[in-house]
Coordinates of C-alpha atoms in Angstrom, one line a residue:
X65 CA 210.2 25.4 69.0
X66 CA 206.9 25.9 67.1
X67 CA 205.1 22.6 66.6
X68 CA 204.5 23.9 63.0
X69 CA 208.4 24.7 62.5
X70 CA 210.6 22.1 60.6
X71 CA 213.0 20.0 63.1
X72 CA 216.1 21.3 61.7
X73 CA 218.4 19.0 60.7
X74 CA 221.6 17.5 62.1
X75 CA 224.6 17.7 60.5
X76 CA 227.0 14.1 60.5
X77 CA 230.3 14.5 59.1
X78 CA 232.0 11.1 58.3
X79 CA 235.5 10.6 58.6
X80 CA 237.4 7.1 57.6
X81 CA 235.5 4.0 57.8
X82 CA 231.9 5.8 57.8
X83 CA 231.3 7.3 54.4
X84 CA 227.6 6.5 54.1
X85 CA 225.3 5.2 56.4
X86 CA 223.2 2.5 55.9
X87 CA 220.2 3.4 57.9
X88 CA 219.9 7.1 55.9
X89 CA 216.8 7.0 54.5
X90 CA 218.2 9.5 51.6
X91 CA 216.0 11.9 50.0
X92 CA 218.6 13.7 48.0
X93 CA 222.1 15.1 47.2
X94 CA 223.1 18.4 46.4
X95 CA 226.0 19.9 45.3
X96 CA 226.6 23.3 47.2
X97 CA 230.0 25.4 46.5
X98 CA 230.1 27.8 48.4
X99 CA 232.4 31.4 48.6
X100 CA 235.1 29.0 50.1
X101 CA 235.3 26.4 47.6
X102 CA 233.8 23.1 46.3
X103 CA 233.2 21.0 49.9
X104 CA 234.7 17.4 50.1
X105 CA 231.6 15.8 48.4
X106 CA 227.7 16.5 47.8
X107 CA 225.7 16.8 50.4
X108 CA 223.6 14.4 51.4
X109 CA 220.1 15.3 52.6
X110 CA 217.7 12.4 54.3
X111 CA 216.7 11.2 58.1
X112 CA 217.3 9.3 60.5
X113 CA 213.9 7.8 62.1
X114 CA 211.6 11.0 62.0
X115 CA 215.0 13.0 62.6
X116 CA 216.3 15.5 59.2
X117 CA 220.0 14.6 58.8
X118 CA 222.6 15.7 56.2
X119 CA 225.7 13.8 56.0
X120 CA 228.8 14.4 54.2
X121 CA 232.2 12.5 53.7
X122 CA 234.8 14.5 55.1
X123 CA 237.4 12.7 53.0
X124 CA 235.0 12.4 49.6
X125 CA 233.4 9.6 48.3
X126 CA 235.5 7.1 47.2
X127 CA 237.7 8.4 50.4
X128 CA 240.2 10.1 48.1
X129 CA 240.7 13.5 50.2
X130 CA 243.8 13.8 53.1
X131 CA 243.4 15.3 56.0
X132 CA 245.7 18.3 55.2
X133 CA 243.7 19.3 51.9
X134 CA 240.5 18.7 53.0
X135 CA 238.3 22.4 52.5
X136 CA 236.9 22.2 56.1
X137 CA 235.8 26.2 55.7
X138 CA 233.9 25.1 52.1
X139 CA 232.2 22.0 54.2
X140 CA 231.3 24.0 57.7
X141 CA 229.9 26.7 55.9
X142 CA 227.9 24.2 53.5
X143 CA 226.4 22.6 56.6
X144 CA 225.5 25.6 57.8
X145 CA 223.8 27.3 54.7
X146 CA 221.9 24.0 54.9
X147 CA 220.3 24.9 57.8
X148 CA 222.3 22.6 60.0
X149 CA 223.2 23.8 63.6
X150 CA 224.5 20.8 65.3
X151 CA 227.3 18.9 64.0
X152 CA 228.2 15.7 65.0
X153 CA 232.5 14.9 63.6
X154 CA 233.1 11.0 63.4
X155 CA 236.7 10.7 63.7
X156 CA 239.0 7.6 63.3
X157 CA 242.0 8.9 65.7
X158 CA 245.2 6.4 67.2
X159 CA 245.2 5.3 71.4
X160 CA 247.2 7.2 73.7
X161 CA 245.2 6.5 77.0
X162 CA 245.7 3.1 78.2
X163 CA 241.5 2.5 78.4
X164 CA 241.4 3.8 74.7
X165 CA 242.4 0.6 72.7
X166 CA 241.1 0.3 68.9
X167 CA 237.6 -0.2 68.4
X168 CA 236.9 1.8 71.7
X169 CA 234.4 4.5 70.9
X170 CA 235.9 8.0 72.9
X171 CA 233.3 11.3 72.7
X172 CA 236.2 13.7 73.9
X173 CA 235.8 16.8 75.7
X174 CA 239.4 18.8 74.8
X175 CA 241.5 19.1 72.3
X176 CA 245.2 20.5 71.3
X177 CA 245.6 21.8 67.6
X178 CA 249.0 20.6 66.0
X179 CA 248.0 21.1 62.8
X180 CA 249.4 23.8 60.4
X181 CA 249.1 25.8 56.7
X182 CA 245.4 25.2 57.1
X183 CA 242.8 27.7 56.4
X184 CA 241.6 27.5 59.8
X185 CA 239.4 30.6 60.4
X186 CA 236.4 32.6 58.2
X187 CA 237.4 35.8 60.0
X188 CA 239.6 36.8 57.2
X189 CA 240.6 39.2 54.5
X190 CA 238.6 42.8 54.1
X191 CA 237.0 42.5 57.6
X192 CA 235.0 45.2 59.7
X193 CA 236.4 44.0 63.1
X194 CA 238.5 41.5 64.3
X195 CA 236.7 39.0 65.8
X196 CA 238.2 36.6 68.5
X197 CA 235.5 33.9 69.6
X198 CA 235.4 31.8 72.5
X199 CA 237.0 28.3 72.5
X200 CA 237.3 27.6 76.1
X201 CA 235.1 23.8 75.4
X202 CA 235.3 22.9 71.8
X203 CA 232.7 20.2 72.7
X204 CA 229.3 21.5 72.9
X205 CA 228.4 19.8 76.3
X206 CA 224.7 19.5 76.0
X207 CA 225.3 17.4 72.5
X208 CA 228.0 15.5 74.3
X209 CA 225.4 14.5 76.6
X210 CA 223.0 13.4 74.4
X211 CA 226.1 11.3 72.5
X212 CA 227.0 10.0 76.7
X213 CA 223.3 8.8 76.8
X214 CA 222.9 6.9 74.2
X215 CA 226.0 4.5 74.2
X216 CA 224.9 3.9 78.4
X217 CA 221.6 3.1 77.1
X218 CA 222.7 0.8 74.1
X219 CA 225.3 -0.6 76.6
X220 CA 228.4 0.3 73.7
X221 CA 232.2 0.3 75.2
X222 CA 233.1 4.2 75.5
X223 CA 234.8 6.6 76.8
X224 CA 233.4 9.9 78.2
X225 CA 236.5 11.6 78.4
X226 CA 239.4 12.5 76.3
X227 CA 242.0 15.0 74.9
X228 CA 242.4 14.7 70.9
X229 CA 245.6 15.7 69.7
X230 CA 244.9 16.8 66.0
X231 CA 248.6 16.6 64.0
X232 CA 248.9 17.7 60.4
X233 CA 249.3 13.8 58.7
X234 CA 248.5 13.0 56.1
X235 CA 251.7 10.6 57.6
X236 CA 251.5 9.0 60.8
X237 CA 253.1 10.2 63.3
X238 CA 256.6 9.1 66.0
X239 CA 256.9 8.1 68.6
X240 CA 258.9 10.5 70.0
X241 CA 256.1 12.8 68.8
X242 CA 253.3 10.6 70.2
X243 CA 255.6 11.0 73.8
X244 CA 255.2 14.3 73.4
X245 CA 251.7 14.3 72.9
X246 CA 251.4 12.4 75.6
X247 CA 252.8 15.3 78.4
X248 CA 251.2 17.2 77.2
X249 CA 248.1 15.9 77.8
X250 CA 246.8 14.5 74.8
X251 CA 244.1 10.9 75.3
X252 CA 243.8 10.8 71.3
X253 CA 245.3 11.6 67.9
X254 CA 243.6 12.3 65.1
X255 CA 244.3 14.7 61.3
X256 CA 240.3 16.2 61.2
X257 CA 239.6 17.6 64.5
X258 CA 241.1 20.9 63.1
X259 CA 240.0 23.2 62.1
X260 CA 236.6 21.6 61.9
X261 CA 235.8 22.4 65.4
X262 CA 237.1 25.9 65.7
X263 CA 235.0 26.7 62.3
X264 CA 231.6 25.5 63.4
X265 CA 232.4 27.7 66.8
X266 CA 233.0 30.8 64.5
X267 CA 229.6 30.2 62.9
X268 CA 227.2 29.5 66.3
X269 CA 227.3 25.8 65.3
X270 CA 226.9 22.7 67.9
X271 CA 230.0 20.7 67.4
X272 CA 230.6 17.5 69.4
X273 CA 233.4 14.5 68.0
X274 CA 232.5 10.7 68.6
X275 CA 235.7 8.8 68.0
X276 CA 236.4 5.8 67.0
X277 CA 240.3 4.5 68.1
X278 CA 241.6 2.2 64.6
X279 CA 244.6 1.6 66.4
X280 CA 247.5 2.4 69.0
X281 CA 249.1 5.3 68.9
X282 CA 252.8 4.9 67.6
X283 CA 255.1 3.3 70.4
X284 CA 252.3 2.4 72.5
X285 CA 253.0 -1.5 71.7
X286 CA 256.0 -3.0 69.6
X287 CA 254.3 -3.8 66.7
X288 CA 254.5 -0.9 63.8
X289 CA 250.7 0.7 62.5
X290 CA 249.3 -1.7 59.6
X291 CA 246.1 -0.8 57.6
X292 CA 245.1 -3.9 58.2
X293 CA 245.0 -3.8 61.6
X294 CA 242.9 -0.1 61.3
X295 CA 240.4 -2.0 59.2
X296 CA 239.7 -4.3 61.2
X297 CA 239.3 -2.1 64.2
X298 CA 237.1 -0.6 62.3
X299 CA 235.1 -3.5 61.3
X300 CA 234.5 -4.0 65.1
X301 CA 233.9 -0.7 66.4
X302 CA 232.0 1.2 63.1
X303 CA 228.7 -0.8 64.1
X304 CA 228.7 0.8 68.1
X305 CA 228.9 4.6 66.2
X306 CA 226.8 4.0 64.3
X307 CA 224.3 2.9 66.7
X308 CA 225.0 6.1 69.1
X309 CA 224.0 8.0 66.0
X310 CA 220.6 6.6 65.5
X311 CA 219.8 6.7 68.9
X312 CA 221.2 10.3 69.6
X313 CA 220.4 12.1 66.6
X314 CA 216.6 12.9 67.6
X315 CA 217.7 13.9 70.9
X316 CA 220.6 16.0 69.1
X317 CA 217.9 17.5 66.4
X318 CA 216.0 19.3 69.6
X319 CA 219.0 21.2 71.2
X320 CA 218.0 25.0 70.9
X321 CA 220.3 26.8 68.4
X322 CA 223.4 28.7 70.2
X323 CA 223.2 32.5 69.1
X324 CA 225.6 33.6 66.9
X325 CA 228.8 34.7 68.4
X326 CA 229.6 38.0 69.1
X327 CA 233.0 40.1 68.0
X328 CA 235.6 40.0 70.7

Protein backbone atom coordinates (compact mmCIF):
# COMPACT_ATOMS: atom_id res chain seq x y z
CA UNK A 1 0.00 0.00 0.00
CA UNK A 2 1.03 3.59 -0.82
CA UNK A 3 2.48 5.35 2.29
CA UNK A 4 0.25 8.37 1.16
CA UNK A 5 -2.99 6.01 1.04
CA UNK A 6 -5.40 6.02 4.03
CA UNK A 7 -5.08 2.59 6.27
CA UNK A 8 -8.43 1.42 5.54
CA UNK A 9 -10.36 0.68 8.24
CA UNK A 10 -11.52 -2.49 9.98
CA UNK A 11 -14.76 -3.43 10.43
CA UNK A 12 -15.89 -4.92 14.30
CA UNK A 13 -19.29 -6.20 14.45
CA UNK A 14 -20.46 -6.62 18.15
CA UNK A 15 -22.69 -9.16 19.11
CA UNK A 16 -24.23 -9.66 22.88
CA UNK A 17 -22.13 -8.42 25.62
CA UNK A 18 -19.91 -5.95 23.36
CA UNK A 19 -22.02 -3.18 22.15
CA UNK A 20 -19.43 -0.35 22.43
CA UNK A 21 -16.02 -0.45 23.17
CA UNK A 22 -14.42 1.39 25.53
CA UNK A 23 -11.11 2.03 24.06
CA UNK A 24 -12.82 3.58 20.57
CA UNK A 25 -11.54 6.74 20.31
CA UNK A 26 -14.85 7.77 18.31
CA UNK A 27 -14.79 10.40 15.83
CA UNK A 28 -18.29 10.02 14.55
CA UNK A 29 -21.58 8.18 13.77
CA UNK A 30 -23.36 7.87 10.73
CA UNK A 31 -26.44 6.71 9.78
CA UNK A 32 -26.12 4.77 6.33
CA UNK A 33 -29.43 2.88 4.81
CA UNK A 34 -28.58 1.34 2.21
CA UNK A 35 -30.69 -0.47 -0.99
CA UNK A 36 -31.24 -3.34 1.62
CA UNK A 37 -32.64 -1.62 4.47
CA UNK A 38 -31.92 0.50 7.59
CA UNK A 39 -28.64 -1.67 9.30
CA UNK A 40 -29.00 -2.66 12.99
CA UNK A 41 -27.68 0.73 14.30
CA UNK A 42 -25.42 3.79 13.12
CA UNK A 43 -22.23 3.29 12.31
CA UNK A 44 -19.69 4.09 14.33
CA UNK A 45 -16.51 5.53 12.83
CA UNK A 46 -13.20 6.00 15.14
CA UNK A 47 -9.70 3.96 15.84
CA UNK A 48 -8.15 1.90 17.65
CA UNK A 49 -4.36 3.10 18.44
CA UNK A 50 -3.34 4.67 15.01
CA UNK A 51 -5.72 1.88 13.43
CA UNK A 52 -9.33 3.30 11.43
CA UNK A 53 -12.17 1.13 12.94
CA UNK A 54 -15.92 1.17 12.40
CA UNK A 55 -18.00 -0.67 14.79
CA UNK A 56 -21.55 -1.56 14.76
CA UNK A 57 -23.94 -3.42 17.19
CA UNK A 58 -25.19 -6.28 15.49
CA UNK A 59 -28.20 -6.44 17.73
CA UNK A 60 -28.77 -2.33 18.01
CA UNK A 61 -28.02 -0.25 20.71
CA UNK A 62 -29.87 -0.81 23.52
CA UNK A 63 -29.52 -4.63 22.25
CA UNK A 64 -33.11 -4.68 21.21
CA UNK A 65 -32.59 -6.77 17.75
CA UNK A 66 -32.89 -10.96 17.56
CA UNK A 67 -30.91 -12.81 15.80
CA UNK A 68 -33.52 -13.96 13.27
CA UNK A 69 -34.55 -10.20 12.25
CA UNK A 70 -31.38 -8.77 12.35
CA UNK A 71 -30.76 -7.09 8.34
CA UNK A 72 -27.36 -8.72 8.12
CA UNK A 73 -27.47 -7.81 3.98
CA UNK A 74 -28.34 -3.88 5.14
CA UNK A 75 -25.16 -4.10 7.79
CA UNK A 76 -22.53 -6.14 5.42
CA UNK A 77 -23.20 -3.95 2.64
CA UNK A 78 -22.99 -0.73 5.01
CA UNK A 79 -19.48 -1.91 6.11
CA UNK A 80 -18.53 -2.32 2.97
CA UNK A 81 -19.72 1.13 1.36
CA UNK A 82 -17.67 2.30 4.26
CA UNK A 83 -14.66 1.28 2.86
CA UNK A 84 -14.24 -1.65 5.30
CA UNK A 85 -12.68 -4.85 3.92
CA UNK A 86 -11.96 -6.89 6.90
CA UNK A 87 -14.57 -7.78 9.24
CA UNK A 88 -13.96 -8.99 12.50
CA UNK A 89 -17.89 -10.93 14.00
CA UNK A 90 -17.79 -11.13 17.96
CA UNK A 91 -20.13 -13.74 18.68
CA UNK A 92 -21.49 -14.89 22.15
CA UNK A 93 -22.28 -18.72 21.07
CA UNK A 94 -23.16 -21.92 23.85
CA UNK A 95 -20.13 -24.96 24.57
CA UNK A 96 -20.25 -28.05 22.77
CA UNK A 97 -16.47 -29.11 22.93
CA UNK A 98 -15.48 -30.15 26.25
CA UNK A 99 -12.21 -27.43 26.18
CA UNK A 100 -14.90 -24.72 25.22
CA UNK A 101 -16.43 -23.86 28.74
CA UNK A 102 -18.03 -20.16 29.12
CA UNK A 103 -15.77 -17.45 29.22
CA UNK A 104 -13.44 -19.40 26.82
CA UNK A 105 -12.61 -17.23 23.93
CA UNK A 106 -12.87 -19.80 20.47
CA UNK A 107 -11.69 -17.98 16.88
CA UNK A 108 -13.35 -20.93 14.78
CA UNK A 109 -12.31 -22.12 11.48
CA UNK A 110 -15.84 -23.98 10.12
CA UNK A 111 -19.07 -23.60 10.39
CA UNK A 112 -22.68 -25.40 9.64
CA UNK A 113 -25.61 -23.07 8.73
CA UNK A 114 -28.97 -24.18 10.49
CA UNK A 115 -30.48 -21.20 10.18
CA UNK A 116 -33.61 -20.46 7.85
CA UNK A 117 -36.23 -17.61 6.21
CA UNK A 118 -33.22 -15.36 6.23
CA UNK A 119 -32.19 -13.20 3.45
CA UNK A 120 -29.00 -14.80 3.15
CA UNK A 121 -27.52 -13.82 -0.22
CA UNK A 122 -27.21 -10.27 -2.43
CA UNK A 123 -27.25 -12.38 -5.64
CA UNK A 124 -30.90 -11.84 -6.05
CA UNK A 125 -33.82 -10.63 -8.04
CA UNK A 126 -33.24 -9.15 -11.87
CA UNK A 127 -29.67 -10.61 -12.09
CA UNK A 128 -27.26 -10.80 -15.19
CA UNK A 129 -25.78 -14.21 -14.14
CA UNK A 130 -26.02 -16.41 -11.42
CA UNK A 131 -23.28 -16.21 -9.41
CA UNK A 132 -22.17 -19.18 -7.02
CA UNK A 133 -19.01 -17.99 -4.85
CA UNK A 134 -16.62 -20.01 -3.00
CA UNK A 135 -17.24 -21.01 0.67
CA UNK A 136 -14.84 -23.78 1.06
CA UNK A 137 -13.13 -21.61 4.56
CA UNK A 138 -15.62 -19.05 5.74
CA UNK A 139 -12.75 -17.90 7.98
CA UNK A 140 -10.29 -15.77 6.20
CA UNK A 141 -7.14 -17.59 7.49
CA UNK A 142 -4.60 -14.75 7.25
CA UNK A 143 -7.07 -12.62 9.74
CA UNK A 144 -7.45 -15.71 11.84
CA UNK A 145 -3.87 -15.58 12.24
CA UNK A 146 -3.54 -12.27 13.18
CA UNK A 147 -6.65 -12.89 15.87
CA UNK A 148 -4.27 -16.55 16.93
CA UNK A 149 -1.37 -14.03 17.50
CA UNK A 150 -2.50 -11.78 19.59
CA UNK A 151 -4.32 -13.81 22.39
CA UNK A 152 -0.56 -16.19 22.46
CA UNK A 153 0.97 -12.93 22.91
CA UNK A 154 -1.40 -11.43 25.54
CA UNK A 155 -1.39 -14.93 27.10
CA UNK A 156 -5.64 -14.98 26.95
CA UNK A 157 -7.38 -18.63 27.37
CA UNK A 158 -8.50 -19.68 23.56
CA UNK A 159 -9.20 -21.89 21.32
CA UNK A 160 -7.78 -22.04 17.76
CA UNK A 161 -10.15 -24.34 16.48
CA UNK A 162 -13.78 -24.80 16.27
CA UNK A 163 -17.00 -25.72 14.22
CA UNK A 164 -19.92 -23.02 14.98
CA UNK A 165 -23.21 -24.42 14.55
CA UNK A 166 -25.48 -21.24 13.66
CA UNK A 167 -29.35 -22.28 14.54
CA UNK A 168 -32.28 -19.91 13.85
CA UNK A 169 -33.03 -18.84 17.91
CA UNK A 170 -34.04 -16.36 18.77
CA UNK A 171 -35.01 -19.58 21.53
CA UNK A 172 -32.34 -21.68 22.77
CA UNK A 173 -32.02 -24.61 21.57
CA UNK A 174 -32.56 -28.94 22.88
CA UNK A 175 -30.82 -31.00 23.71
CA UNK A 176 -31.73 -33.49 21.52
CA UNK A 177 -30.91 -30.80 18.97
CA UNK A 178 -27.61 -29.86 20.57
CA UNK A 179 -26.89 -34.05 20.27
CA UNK A 180 -27.38 -33.56 16.92
CA UNK A 181 -25.17 -30.80 16.45
CA UNK A 182 -22.83 -32.51 18.04
CA UNK A 183 -22.44 -35.61 15.15
CA UNK A 184 -22.35 -33.71 13.16
CA UNK A 185 -19.50 -31.97 14.01
CA UNK A 186 -20.39 -28.86 15.44
CA UNK A 187 -17.59 -27.29 18.52
CA UNK A 188 -20.03 -24.14 18.97
CA UNK A 189 -23.58 -22.78 18.64
CA UNK A 190 -24.37 -19.50 18.04
CA UNK A 191 -27.81 -17.34 16.07
CA UNK A 192 -25.26 -14.56 13.99
CA UNK A 193 -22.80 -16.58 12.27
CA UNK A 194 -25.37 -16.69 9.32
CA UNK A 195 -25.60 -15.29 6.97
CA UNK A 196 -23.08 -12.71 8.08
CA UNK A 197 -20.24 -14.72 6.94
CA UNK A 198 -21.54 -15.97 3.64
CA UNK A 199 -22.42 -12.08 2.80
CA UNK A 200 -19.08 -10.58 3.38
CA UNK A 201 -17.69 -13.61 1.09
CA UNK A 202 -20.26 -12.45 -1.74
CA UNK A 203 -18.79 -8.98 -1.42
CA UNK A 204 -14.63 -9.81 -1.42
CA UNK A 205 -14.78 -8.99 2.40
CA UNK A 206 -12.22 -10.57 5.16
CA UNK A 207 -14.41 -12.19 7.58
CA UNK A 208 -13.01 -13.99 10.69
CA UNK A 209 -15.48 -14.71 14.16
CA UNK A 210 -13.79 -14.50 17.74
CA UNK A 211 -16.23 -16.13 20.10
CA UNK A 212 -16.86 -15.79 23.26
CA UNK A 213 -18.67 -19.19 24.91
CA UNK A 214 -21.59 -17.48 27.73
CA UNK A 215 -22.46 -20.77 28.55
CA UNK A 216 -22.90 -24.67 28.01
CA UNK A 217 -24.59 -25.88 25.35
CA UNK A 218 -28.05 -27.44 26.37
CA UNK A 219 -27.52 -30.99 28.01
CA UNK A 220 -23.90 -30.55 28.38
CA UNK A 221 -24.41 -30.31 32.40
CA UNK A 222 -27.67 -30.79 34.43
CA UNK A 223 -28.32 -27.46 35.22
CA UNK A 224 -30.88 -25.56 32.65
CA UNK A 225 -29.33 -22.14 30.65
CA UNK A 226 -29.85 -18.94 33.06
CA UNK A 227 -29.09 -15.29 31.91
CA UNK A 228 -27.53 -14.97 34.83
CA UNK A 229 -25.14 -17.42 34.38
CA UNK A 230 -24.47 -15.85 30.49
CA UNK A 231 -23.81 -12.55 32.13
CA UNK A 232 -21.47 -13.45 34.16
CA UNK A 233 -19.56 -15.49 31.70
CA UNK A 234 -19.55 -12.61 30.06
CA UNK A 235 -18.33 -10.42 32.69
CA UNK A 236 -15.18 -12.80 32.77
CA UNK A 237 -14.41 -13.40 29.35
CA UNK A 238 -15.61 -9.78 27.49
CA UNK A 239 -12.23 -8.16 28.86
CA UNK A 240 -9.76 -11.16 26.91
CA UNK A 241 -11.84 -10.03 23.42
CA UNK A 242 -11.53 -7.15 23.85
CA UNK A 243 -7.93 -7.21 24.41
CA UNK A 244 -7.30 -9.51 21.11
CA UNK A 245 -8.98 -6.64 19.36
CA UNK A 246 -6.68 -3.91 20.31
CA UNK A 247 -3.85 -5.82 19.77
CA UNK A 248 -4.93 -7.46 16.36
CA UNK A 249 -6.72 -4.79 14.77
CA UNK A 250 -3.42 -2.96 13.34
CA UNK A 251 -2.14 -6.16 12.23
CA UNK A 252 -5.75 -6.85 10.76
CA UNK A 253 -5.92 -3.12 9.15
CA UNK A 254 -2.72 -4.19 6.78
CA UNK A 255 -4.08 -7.43 5.18
CA UNK A 256 -4.16 -6.68 1.35
CA UNK A 257 -7.84 -6.48 0.14
CA UNK A 258 -9.15 -10.04 -1.51
CA UNK A 259 -10.37 -9.24 -5.20
CA UNK A 260 -13.74 -9.28 -5.75
CA UNK A 261 -15.17 -12.60 -6.44
CA UNK A 262 -15.81 -13.77 -9.71
CA UNK A 263 -19.35 -15.39 -11.15
CA UNK A 264 -19.36 -19.05 -10.96
Amino acid sequence: MNPSEQTPPVGIIGGTGLTTLKDLAIEREQATPNQWGEPSDKLVFGSLGKQPVIFLARHGNPHRIPPHQVNYRANIQALYDAGVRTVVGVNAVGGIHSEMGPAQVVVPDQLIDYTWGRASTFFEGDLEHVTHIDFTHPYDDSAREQLIAAARELDVSFSDFGVYGATQGPRLETAAEIRRLERDGCDLVGMTGMPEAVLAAELGMRYVCLGLVVNWAAGKTEDIITMAEIEEAINQGMSGVKQILEQSVAGLGQLTPLPAPSAQ
